[in-house]
Amino acid sequence: MQKLKIPRNHSGITKTLRLPENLINDIQILADLKNISFNKTVIELLDFSLKNLDEDDKKLIEKKREKLI
């Protein structure tokens, strides 16, 4: 299984998310334990999830991405 690794910096855009309170709490606890920002923790969790998607879903995303280029 792949390990979670938190990068130092990133560039990006602002996006508003509405998340369940229990997720917010658990992510904040993880961020505090790792002494990193909430934002960086969310980015890594999302990146990990996308890299470990079902192969069919990965293919669908890739097709959609190709249409955007």
PDB file of C-alpha atoms in Angstrom:
ATOM      1  CA  MET A   1       0.000   0.000   0.000  1.00  0.00           C
ATOM      2  CA  GLN A   2       1.218   3.476  -0.854  1.00  0.00           C
ATOM      3  CA  LYS A   3       2.224   5.758   2.043  1.00  0.00           C
ATOM      4  CA  LEU A   4       0.842   9.265   2.547  1.00  0.00           C
ATOM      5  CA  LYS A   5       3.476  11.927   1.884  1.00  0.00           C
ATOM      6  CA  ILE A   6       2.794  15.623   2.429  1.00  0.00           C
ATOM      7  CA  PRO A   7       4.578  18.061   0.044  1.00  0.00           C
ATOM      8  CA  ARG A   8       5.967  21.407   1.145  1.00  0.00           C
ATOM      9  CA  ASN A   9       4.236  23.839  -1.234  1.00  0.00           C
ATOM     10  CA  HIS A  10       1.877  23.916  -4.161  1.00  0.00           C
ATOM     11  CA  SER A  11       0.211  26.425  -6.405  1.00  0.00           C
ATOM     12  CA  GLY A  12      -3.481  26.283  -6.952  1.00  0.00           C
ATOM     13  CA  ILE A  13      -6.867  27.912  -7.137  1.00  0.00           C
ATOM     14  CA  THR A  14      -9.442  28.565  -4.451  1.00  0.00           C
ATOM     15  CA  LYS A  15     -12.442  26.241  -4.274  1.00  0.00           C
ATOM     16  CA  THR A  16     -15.084  26.123  -1.550  1.00  0.00           C
ATOM     17  CA  LEU A  17     -16.076  22.718  -0.167  1.00  0.00           C
ATOM     18  CA  ARG A  18     -18.843  21.837   2.260  1.00  0.00           C
ATOM     19  CA  LEU A  19     -17.744  18.796   4.223  1.00  0.00           C
ATOM     20  CA  PRO A  20     -19.366  16.851   7.058  1.00  0.00           C
ATOM     21  CA  GLU A  21     -18.239  17.995  10.483  1.00  0.00           C
ATOM     22  CA  ASN A  22     -16.850  14.563  11.416  1.00  0.00           C
ATOM     23  CA  LEU A  23     -14.541  14.632   8.346  1.00  0.00           C
ATOM     24  CA  ILE A  24     -13.381  18.141   9.175  1.00  0.00           C
ATOM     25  CA  ASN A  25     -12.594  17.086  12.728  1.00  0.00           C
ATOM     26  CA  ASP A  26     -10.650  13.976  11.699  1.00  0.00           C
ATOM     27  CA  ILE A  27      -8.683  15.838   9.027  1.00  0.00           C
ATOM     28  CA  GLN A  28      -7.825  18.591  11.490  1.00  0.00           C
ATOM     29  CA  ILE A  29      -6.649  16.007  14.042  1.00  0.00           C
ATOM     30  CA  LEU A  30      -4.432  14.392  11.406  1.00  0.00           C
ATOM     31  CA  ALA A  31      -3.045  17.770  10.343  1.00  0.00           C
ATOM     32  CA  ASP A  32      -2.289  18.653  13.969  1.00  0.00           C
ATOM     33  CA  LEU A  33      -0.597  15.309  14.585  1.00  0.00           C
ATOM     34  CA  LYS A  34       1.600  15.802  11.500  1.00  0.00           C
ATOM     35  CA  ASN A  35       2.148  19.499  12.287  1.00  0.00           C
ATOM     36  CA  ILE A  36       1.004  20.563   8.806  1.00  0.00           C
ATOM     37  CA  SER A  37      -1.830  22.715   7.522  1.00  0.00           C
ATOM     38  CA  PHE A  38      -5.364  21.489   7.107  1.00  0.00           C
ATOM     39  CA  ASN A  39      -5.176  22.450   3.433  1.00  0.00           C
ATOM     40  CA  LYS A  40      -2.045  20.398   2.735  1.00  0.00           C
ATOM     41  CA  THR A  41      -3.593  17.424   4.494  1.00  0.00           C
ATOM     42  CA  VAL A  42      -6.746  17.625   2.359  1.00  0.00           C
ATOM     43  CA  ILE A  43      -4.672  17.921  -0.833  1.00  0.00           C
ATOM     44  CA  GLU A  44      -2.684  14.800   0.000  1.00  0.00           C
ATOM     45  CA  LEU A  45      -5.769  12.813   0.948  1.00  0.00           C
ATOM     46  CA  LEU A  46      -7.480  13.768  -2.307  1.00  0.00           C
ATOM     47  CA  ASP A  47      -4.367  13.070  -4.377  1.00  0.00           C
ATOM     48  CA  PHE A  48      -3.961   9.665  -2.761  1.00  0.00           C
ATOM     49  CA  SER A  49      -7.616   8.861  -3.406  1.00  0.00           C
ATOM     50  CA  LEU A  50      -7.418   9.819  -7.069  1.00  0.00           C
ATOM     51  CA  LYS A  51      -4.262   7.770  -7.592  1.00  0.00           C
ATOM     52  CA  ASN A  52      -5.955   4.739  -6.051  1.00  0.00           C
ATOM     53  CA  LEU A  53      -9.275   4.862  -7.880  1.00  0.00           C
ATOM     54  CA  ASP A  54     -10.840   1.899  -9.560  1.00  0.00           C
ATOM     55  CA  GLU A  55      -9.229   1.416 -12.995  1.00  0.00           C
ATOM     56  CA  ASP A  56     -12.523   2.080 -14.810  1.00  0.00           C
ATOM     57  CA  ASP A  57     -12.908   5.413 -13.028  1.00  0.00           C
ATOM     58  CA  LYS A  58      -9.300   6.335 -13.822  1.00  0.00           C
ATOM     59  CA  LYS A  59      -9.993   5.682 -17.512  1.00  0.00           C
ATOM     60  CA  LEU A  60     -13.120   7.847 -17.430  1.00  0.00           C
ATOM     61  CA  ILE A  61     -11.186  10.731 -15.868  1.00  0.00           C
ATOM     62  CA  GLU A  62      -8.390  10.383 -18.421  1.00  0.00           C
ATOM     63  CA  LYS A  63     -10.873  10.489 -21.330  1.00  0.00           C
ATOM     64  CA  LYS A  64     -12.519  13.604 -19.910  1.00  0.00           C
ATOM     65  CA  ARG A  65      -9.117  15.241 -19.321  1.00  0.00           C
ATOM     66  CA  GLU A  66      -8.093  14.557 -22.937  1.00  0.00           C
ATOM     67  CA  LYS A  67     -11.237  16.338 -24.184  1.00  0.00           C
ATOM     68  CA  LEU A  68     -10.321  19.429 -22.145  1.00  0.00           C
ATOM     69  CA  ILE A  69      -6.891  19.742 -23.787  1.00  0.00           C
TER      70      ILE A  69
END
